[in-house]
């Protein structure tokens, strides 16, 4: 079969909602770059049919950059002694959540390193206060926790949880996350689904040792878990980590994985990540035209923002309201607009 015939066959099959085999996903991801625009257009069409033209916002607060883990890819890793650490106190977090509310963003995402300083009781109290004092929908992204913790967080009022599986390749996972088990991560994700959280998983694209088979498996994990949100972003090397200097500027590859994720999972919420905006000035807008439908403006107070140094060059500095105003103009330029409602995963648009 000619390459153009194969491209047309695969893209049409995925666009029509038929399941792709692992081999077909690999073929889709390995098509030459000249077919990327057809793939993105198909994903954009499915995005419009399934979740509409609206872009949903999630306001993120990165409340602690302490981490007990040592992930080789992340600037927050425990061994990065150059990082100036911070923890936001409860009232500061609540005051920042009020800022999210003031900006009409309906959801707050509380994210941190794995920091047991915020024990079950503290996190639950925080959730309860945010519920009563702001009425925001609460998403947590605190890393791995016990079943009982997840249950307590849910009972306290948290609705969503983000926990990327990072990579479907167990060997790469175990190498990149010393002391962690891939199975434990997956177990956490299954618990979260079971407890009724809107659950987000996802991966990094461009990790060392990753192949197209790995990426195909990542997409199959997202589908099999029936994840509701998918965080797909480029790996960006941090100079203070063992992966310093590994170059990754393959924006097209990240966009293809996002497009494939939209075609395979249909009605999920897919953010155009800050990491994409960091990789390329147009990265976020391109992702929104290749299947993505969510943006997560950063509300972390300026005094802390630069210290949440996962990877270098993070975009979106300045006040959250300024960022949202700028986003609004950017979205208009591609015929899209912000929807200030909760943006739960939809079974069918309209
Ligand atoms: N500690 C929690 C966890 O690991 O799930 C949440 C915070 S962690 C900083 C959030 C996400 O940052 C991770 O899921 C990972 O995908 C991403 N991340 C970390 N280092 C990165 C890097 N160098 N490039 C791109 N993304 C990175
Ligand atoms: Fe900690 Fe999460 Fe960074 Fe790993 S990715 S070092 S768990 S903050």
Short mmCIF file of C-alpha atoms and ligand atoms in Angstrom, two decimals:
data_model
loop_
_atom_site.label_atom_id
_atom_site.label_comp_id
_atom_site.label_asym_id
_atom_site.label_seq_id
_atom_site.Cartn_x
_atom_site.Cartn_y
_atom_site.Cartn_z
CA UNK A 1 0.00 0.00 0.00
CA UNK A 2 1.32 3.47 -0.84
CA UNK A 3 2.16 5.73 2.06
CA UNK A 4 -0.56 8.25 1.19
CA UNK A 5 -3.13 5.45 0.97
CA UNK A 6 -1.98 4.09 4.36
CA UNK A 7 -2.17 7.58 5.91
CA UNK A 8 -5.67 8.12 4.57
CA UNK A 9 -6.82 4.68 5.73
CA UNK A 10 -5.45 5.06 9.27
CA UNK A 11 -6.63 8.63 9.80
CA UNK A 12 -10.13 7.84 8.47
CA UNK A 13 -10.39 4.71 10.60
CA UNK A 14 -9.41 6.65 13.75
CA UNK A 15 -11.57 9.63 12.84
CA UNK A 16 -14.63 7.37 12.49
CA UNK A 17 -14.12 6.06 16.03
CA UNK A 18 -12.89 2.58 15.18
CA UNK A 19 -10.39 0.98 17.56
CA UNK A 20 -6.80 1.02 16.33
CA UNK A 21 -4.44 -1.84 17.13
CA UNK A 22 -1.06 -1.13 18.73
CA UNK A 23 0.56 -1.69 15.32
CA UNK A 24 -1.80 0.78 13.67
CA UNK A 25 -1.13 3.43 16.35
CA UNK A 26 2.60 3.00 15.74
CA UNK A 27 2.02 3.38 11.99
CA UNK A 28 -0.06 6.49 12.62
CA UNK A 29 2.66 8.07 14.77
CA UNK A 30 5.38 7.18 12.28
CA UNK A 31 3.79 8.78 9.23
CA UNK A 32 6.08 11.37 7.62
CA UNK A 33 5.57 14.96 8.80
CA UNK A 34 3.71 15.93 5.61
CA UNK A 35 0.71 13.92 6.90
CA UNK A 36 0.64 15.62 10.31
CA UNK A 37 -1.76 18.33 9.16
CA UNK A 38 -4.31 15.69 8.04
CA UNK A 39 -3.99 13.96 11.43
CA UNK A 40 -4.42 17.26 13.31
CA UNK A 41 -7.44 18.21 11.17
CA UNK A 42 -9.13 14.87 11.92
CA UNK A 43 -8.48 15.29 15.66
CA UNK A 44 -9.74 18.88 15.53
CA UNK A 45 -12.97 17.69 13.89
CA UNK A 46 -13.52 15.00 16.54
CA UNK A 47 -12.75 17.56 19.27
CA UNK A 48 -15.43 19.87 17.85
CA UNK A 49 -18.00 17.05 17.56
CA UNK A 50 -17.32 15.60 20.99
CA UNK A 51 -16.49 18.53 23.27
CA UNK A 52 -17.32 21.63 21.22
CA UNK A 53 -15.41 24.83 20.52
CA UNK A 54 -15.21 25.97 24.10
CA UNK A 55 -11.98 25.99 26.04
CA UNK A 56 -12.23 25.11 29.72
CA UNK A 57 -9.90 26.68 32.28
CA UNK A 58 -8.41 25.09 35.40
CA UNK A 59 -6.58 27.40 37.78
CA UNK A 60 -3.47 25.76 39.17
CA UNK A 61 -1.88 26.53 42.54
CA UNK A 62 1.53 24.93 43.07
CA UNK A 63 1.51 25.08 46.83
CA UNK A 64 4.73 23.20 47.73
CA UNK A 65 7.91 22.41 45.83
CA UNK A 66 9.19 19.99 48.48
CA UNK A 67 9.36 16.44 47.19
CA UNK A 68 10.36 13.17 48.79
CA UNK A 69 10.88 11.49 45.40
CA UNK A 70 13.88 11.63 43.17
CA UNK A 71 12.48 11.40 39.63
CA UNK A 72 15.41 11.78 37.24
CA UNK A 73 13.51 14.17 34.98
CA UNK A 74 12.15 16.67 37.52
CA UNK A 75 13.69 19.81 38.98
CA UNK A 76 11.76 19.32 42.24
CA UNK A 77 13.54 16.03 42.94
CA UNK A 78 14.78 15.62 46.50
CA UNK A 79 18.46 15.66 45.50
CA UNK A 80 18.26 19.01 43.74
CA UNK A 81 19.93 20.93 46.55
CA UNK A 82 20.07 24.14 44.48
CA UNK A 83 16.31 24.60 44.59
CA UNK A 84 14.99 27.10 47.09
CA UNK A 85 12.07 25.26 48.70
CA UNK A 86 8.74 26.73 49.82
CA UNK A 87 5.48 25.61 51.37
CA UNK A 88 2.39 27.80 51.21
CA UNK A 89 0.45 27.99 54.47
CA UNK A 90 -3.22 27.18 54.59
CA UNK A 91 -4.51 30.78 54.61
CA UNK A 92 -2.25 31.64 51.67
CA UNK A 93 -3.64 28.72 49.67
CA UNK A 94 -7.21 29.76 50.50
CA UNK A 95 -6.47 33.39 49.55
CA UNK A 96 -5.03 32.18 46.22
CA UNK A 97 -8.10 30.00 45.66
CA UNK A 98 -10.18 33.17 46.18
CA UNK A 99 -8.18 34.75 43.33
CA UNK A 100 -9.11 31.79 41.11
CA UNK A 101 -12.75 32.31 42.03
CA UNK A 102 -12.51 36.06 41.32
CA UNK A 103 -11.22 35.30 37.83
CA UNK A 104 -14.38 33.21 37.21
CA UNK A 105 -12.29 30.07 36.73
CA UNK A 106 -14.51 27.33 38.22
CA UNK A 107 -11.86 24.76 39.13
CA UNK A 108 -8.75 24.88 41.24
CA UNK A 109 -5.93 22.38 40.82
CA UNK A 110 -3.80 21.95 43.94
CA UNK A 111 -0.42 20.58 42.89
CA UNK A 112 2.78 19.83 44.79
CA UNK A 113 5.73 17.52 45.06
CA UNK A 114 5.13 14.41 47.14
CA UNK A 115 5.23 16.22 50.45
CA UNK A 116 3.98 14.36 53.53
CA UNK A 117 4.10 17.63 55.49
CA UNK A 118 0.58 18.00 54.10
CA UNK A 119 -0.84 14.94 55.84
CA UNK A 120 -4.30 13.51 55.32
CA UNK A 121 -5.87 15.74 57.92
CA UNK A 122 -4.26 18.91 56.58
CA UNK A 123 -5.26 18.17 52.97
CA UNK A 124 -8.84 17.34 54.06
CA UNK A 125 -9.11 20.56 56.05
CA UNK A 126 -7.85 22.50 53.03
CA UNK A 127 -10.40 20.82 50.76
CA UNK A 128 -13.23 21.54 53.19
CA UNK A 129 -12.23 25.17 53.53
CA UNK A 130 -11.99 25.65 49.76
CA UNK A 131 -15.43 24.06 49.35
CA UNK A 132 -17.09 26.24 51.95
CA UNK A 133 -15.16 29.46 51.35
CA UNK A 134 -15.00 29.44 47.54
CA UNK A 135 -17.31 26.79 46.14
CA UNK A 136 -14.64 25.85 43.57
CA UNK A 137 -14.40 22.37 42.07
CA UNK A 138 -11.27 20.81 43.48
CA UNK A 139 -8.66 18.86 41.56
CA UNK A 140 -5.71 17.37 43.42
CA UNK A 141 -2.31 16.49 41.99
CA UNK A 142 -0.26 15.39 44.98
CA UNK A 143 1.31 12.22 43.63
CA UNK A 144 0.76 8.72 44.97
CA UNK A 145 -1.25 8.28 48.17
CA UNK A 146 -2.99 5.38 49.92
CA UNK A 147 -6.51 4.24 49.10
CA UNK A 148 -7.66 5.59 52.48
CA UNK A 149 -6.17 8.99 51.71
CA UNK A 150 -7.92 9.17 48.34
CA UNK A 151 -11.17 8.17 50.01
CA UNK A 152 -10.75 10.80 52.72
CA UNK A 153 -9.97 13.48 50.10
CA UNK A 154 -13.08 12.55 48.21
CA UNK A 155 -15.27 12.58 51.30
CA UNK A 156 -13.86 16.00 52.16
CA UNK A 157 -15.06 17.28 48.77
CA UNK A 158 -12.33 16.77 46.13
CA UNK A 159 -13.74 15.85 42.73
CA UNK A 160 -10.79 15.26 40.44
CA UNK A 161 -7.25 13.88 40.64
CA UNK A 162 -4.34 14.17 38.21
CA UNK A 163 -1.70 11.45 38.31
CA UNK A 164 0.17 10.92 35.07
CA UNK A 165 1.37 7.38 34.46
CA UNK A 166 4.35 9.18 32.83
CA UNK A 167 5.37 6.29 30.58
CA UNK A 168 3.89 2.90 29.75
CA UNK A 169 7.37 1.37 29.53
CA UNK A 170 7.97 -0.22 32.92
CA UNK A 171 11.76 -0.35 32.49
CA UNK A 172 11.96 3.34 31.63
CA UNK A 173 9.55 4.13 34.48
CA UNK A 174 11.62 2.25 37.05
CA UNK A 175 14.82 3.86 35.79
CA UNK A 176 13.33 7.37 35.85
CA UNK A 177 11.52 7.03 39.18
CA UNK A 178 13.91 5.29 41.58
CA UNK A 179 12.11 3.38 44.31
CA UNK A 180 8.72 3.64 42.60
CA UNK A 181 6.74 0.85 40.98
CA UNK A 182 4.76 1.24 37.78
CA UNK A 183 2.12 -1.15 39.14
CA UNK A 184 1.63 1.08 42.21
CA UNK A 185 0.99 4.08 39.98
CA UNK A 186 -1.57 2.12 37.98
CA UNK A 187 -3.19 0.84 41.18
CA UNK A 188 -3.60 4.44 42.37
CA UNK A 189 -5.25 5.33 39.07
CA UNK A 190 -7.64 2.38 39.32
CA UNK A 191 -8.55 3.34 42.91
CA UNK A 192 -9.23 6.91 41.84
CA UNK A 193 -11.57 5.73 39.09
CA UNK A 194 -13.24 3.28 41.46
CA UNK A 195 -13.83 6.03 44.03
CA UNK A 196 -15.53 8.13 41.37
CA UNK A 197 -12.88 10.83 40.90
CA UNK A 198 -12.65 12.39 37.46
CA UNK A 199 -9.23 10.93 36.86
CA UNK A 200 -6.40 12.31 34.80
CA UNK A 201 -3.43 10.39 33.54
CA UNK A 202 -0.87 11.18 30.85
CA UNK A 203 2.70 10.95 29.71
CA UNK A 204 5.77 12.85 28.71
CA UNK A 205 6.83 12.73 25.08
CA UNK A 206 10.56 12.65 24.28
CA UNK A 207 11.82 10.72 27.30
CA UNK A 208 15.15 8.94 26.82
CA UNK A 209 14.68 5.37 25.57
CA UNK A 210 11.08 6.00 24.53
CA UNK A 211 10.01 4.49 21.19
CA UNK A 212 6.88 4.80 19.08
CA UNK A 213 5.76 1.49 20.63
CA UNK A 214 6.05 3.11 24.07
CA UNK A 215 3.91 6.02 22.91
CA UNK A 216 1.35 3.63 21.39
CA UNK A 217 1.23 1.80 24.73
CA UNK A 218 0.80 5.14 26.53
CA UNK A 219 -2.26 5.81 24.39
CA UNK A 220 -3.63 2.34 25.07
CA UNK A 221 -3.16 2.82 28.84
CA UNK A 222 -5.14 6.09 28.63
CA UNK A 223 -7.92 4.28 26.76
CA UNK A 224 -7.93 1.16 28.98
CA UNK A 225 -8.11 3.19 32.18
CA UNK A 226 -10.99 5.17 30.71
CA UNK A 227 -9.20 8.25 32.03
CA UNK A 228 -11.25 11.45 31.94
CA UNK A 229 -8.35 13.89 31.49
CA UNK A 230 -5.10 13.42 29.60
CA UNK A 231 -1.99 15.47 30.31
CA UNK A 232 0.33 14.99 27.36
CA UNK A 233 3.38 17.19 27.24
CA UNK A 234 6.98 17.28 26.07
CA UNK A 235 9.79 16.19 28.35
CA UNK A 236 12.00 19.24 28.88
CA UNK A 237 15.41 18.56 30.40
CA UNK A 238 16.24 20.39 33.61
CA UNK A 239 19.91 21.36 34.07
CA UNK A 240 19.86 20.39 37.76
CA UNK A 241 18.86 16.77 37.07
CA UNK A 242 20.67 13.66 35.80
CA UNK A 243 18.88 14.12 32.46
CA UNK A 244 20.42 17.57 31.90
CA UNK A 245 21.25 18.34 28.29
CA UNK A 246 18.94 15.83 26.63
CA UNK A 247 17.56 17.79 23.73
CA UNK A 248 13.86 17.54 22.89
CA UNK A 249 12.40 20.02 20.46
CA UNK A 250 10.02 17.70 18.64
CA UNK A 251 6.82 19.70 18.91
CA UNK A 252 5.29 17.78 16.00
CA UNK A 253 5.64 14.48 17.85
CA UNK A 254 3.87 15.85 20.95
CA UNK A 255 1.06 17.22 18.79
CA UNK A 256 0.66 13.88 17.05
CA UNK A 257 0.30 12.09 20.38
CA UNK A 258 -2.33 14.65 21.45
CA UNK A 259 -4.16 14.22 18.15
CA UNK A 260 -4.04 10.43 18.43
CA UNK A 261 -5.29 10.67 22.04
CA UNK A 262 -8.29 12.73 20.90
CA UNK A 263 -9.10 10.25 18.12
CA UNK A 264 -8.74 7.24 20.41
CA UNK A 265 -10.45 8.57 23.57
CA UNK A 266 -13.03 10.87 21.89
CA UNK A 267 -14.65 12.95 24.67
CA UNK A 268 -11.85 13.33 27.21
CA UNK A 269 -10.58 16.69 28.48
CA UNK A 270 -7.12 17.31 27.06
CA UNK A 271 -5.07 20.31 28.22
CA UNK A 272 -2.74 22.24 25.98
CA UNK A 273 0.03 22.16 28.57
CA UNK A 274 2.35 24.89 29.79
CA UNK A 275 5.24 22.61 28.78
CA UNK A 276 4.06 22.92 25.16
CA UNK A 277 4.00 26.71 25.42
CA UNK A 278 7.51 26.49 26.84
CA UNK A 279 8.75 24.30 23.99
CA UNK A 280 7.36 26.63 21.30
CA UNK A 281 5.64 30.04 21.39
CA UNK A 282 2.77 28.66 19.29
CA UNK A 283 2.77 25.24 21.00
CA UNK A 284 -0.35 25.79 23.05
CA UNK A 285 -2.44 27.18 20.20
CA UNK A 286 -1.27 24.41 17.90
CA UNK A 287 -2.30 21.81 20.50
CA UNK A 288 -5.75 23.44 20.71
CA UNK A 289 -6.01 22.87 16.96
CA UNK A 290 -4.85 19.27 17.20
CA UNK A 291 -7.37 17.92 19.72
CA UNK A 292 -6.83 19.81 23.01
CA UNK A 293 -9.67 21.71 24.73
CA UNK A 294 -8.38 22.78 28.18
CA UNK A 295 -5.87 25.36 29.44
CA UNK A 296 -4.53 25.58 33.00
CA UNK A 297 -3.48 29.14 33.91
CA UNK A 298 -1.04 29.31 36.80
CA UNK A 299 -2.32 31.20 39.87
CA UNK A 300 0.69 30.40 42.07
CA UNK A 301 1.77 33.70 43.72
CA UNK A 302 4.70 35.33 41.90
CA UNK A 303 7.01 34.94 44.90
CA UNK A 304 6.80 31.16 44.48
CA UNK A 305 6.14 30.67 40.76
CA UNK A 306 9.76 30.61 39.63
CA UNK A 307 10.66 28.20 42.40
CA UNK A 308 8.22 25.56 41.13
CA UNK A 309 11.02 24.74 38.77
CA UNK A 310 10.00 21.40 37.21
CA UNK A 311 11.76 22.30 33.96
CA UNK A 312 13.44 25.53 32.79
CA UNK A 313 11.84 28.39 30.88
CA UNK A 314 8.28 27.89 32.09
CA UNK A 315 5.94 30.33 30.39
CA UNK A 316 2.98 32.17 31.89
CA UNK A 317 4.66 34.57 34.24
CA UNK A 318 2.65 37.59 35.42
CA UNK A 319 -0.76 37.85 37.03
CA UNK A 320 -3.28 35.12 36.28
CA UNK A 321 -5.81 37.69 35.09
CA UNK A 322 -3.27 39.10 32.60
CA UNK A 323 -2.58 35.57 31.42
CA UNK A 324 -6.29 34.86 30.96
CA UNK A 325 -6.82 38.14 29.08
CA UNK A 326 -3.99 37.22 26.74
CA UNK A 327 -5.31 33.69 26.32
CA UNK A 328 -8.73 35.07 25.41
CA UNK A 329 -7.20 37.05 22.54
CA UNK A 330 -5.16 34.03 21.42
CA UNK A 331 -8.25 31.80 21.47
CA UNK A 332 -10.27 34.30 19.44
CA UNK A 333 -7.56 34.22 16.77
CA UNK A 334 -8.39 30.54 16.19
CA UNK A 335 -12.18 30.95 16.48
CA UNK A 336 -12.44 29.53 19.99
CA UNK A 337 -13.68 30.96 23.26
CA UNK A 338 -13.55 30.35 27.00
CA UNK A 339 -16.36 28.54 28.76
CA UNK A 340 -16.33 29.45 32.44
CA UNK A 341 -18.30 26.38 33.54
CA UNK A 342 -16.95 23.29 35.30
CA UNK A 343 -16.14 21.38 32.14
CA UNK A 344 -16.82 17.86 33.38
CA UNK A 345 -16.15 15.10 30.91
CA UNK A 346 -19.14 15.02 28.64
CA UNK A 347 -20.85 11.90 27.35
CA UNK A 348 -21.88 13.82 24.29
CA UNK A 349 -21.61 17.47 23.43
CA UNK A 350 -25.13 19.05 23.44
N1 LIG B 1 4.44 15.17 42.34
C1 LIG B 1 3.26 14.92 41.60
C2 LIG B 1 3.50 13.84 40.56
O1 LIG B 1 4.63 13.56 40.24
O2 LIG B 1 2.49 13.32 40.07
C3 LIG B 1 2.70 16.17 40.93
C4 LIG B 1 3.67 17.23 40.56
S1 LIG B 1 4.73 16.81 39.19
C5 LIG B 1 5.81 18.20 39.11
C6 LIG B 1 3.65 17.10 37.81
C7 LIG B 1 4.10 16.60 36.47
O3 LIG B 1 5.26 17.30 36.07
C8 LIG B 1 4.51 15.15 36.40
O4 LIG B 1 3.40 14.32 36.23
C9 LIG B 1 5.46 15.13 35.20
O5 LIG B 1 4.84 14.58 34.04
C10 LIG B 1 5.76 16.61 34.96
N2 LIG B 1 7.20 16.85 34.80
C11 LIG B 1 8.15 16.69 35.75
N3 LIG B 1 9.38 16.96 35.22
C12 LIG B 1 9.18 17.28 33.92
C13 LIG B 1 10.05 17.65 32.85
N4 LIG B 1 11.37 17.74 33.03
N5 LIG B 1 9.51 17.92 31.63
C14 LIG B 1 8.17 17.85 31.47
N6 LIG B 1 7.29 17.51 32.43
C15 LIG B 1 7.78 17.23 33.65
FE1 LIG B 2 8.42 14.81 42.89
FE2 LIG B 2 6.43 14.69 41.10
FE3 LIG B 2 8.81 15.84 40.51
FE4 LIG B 2 8.70 13.20 40.80
S1 LIG B 2 7.62 14.42 39.20
S2 LIG B 2 10.27 14.56 41.69
S3 LIG B 2 7.16 13.01 42.39
S4 LIG B 2 7.33 16.53 41.97
#
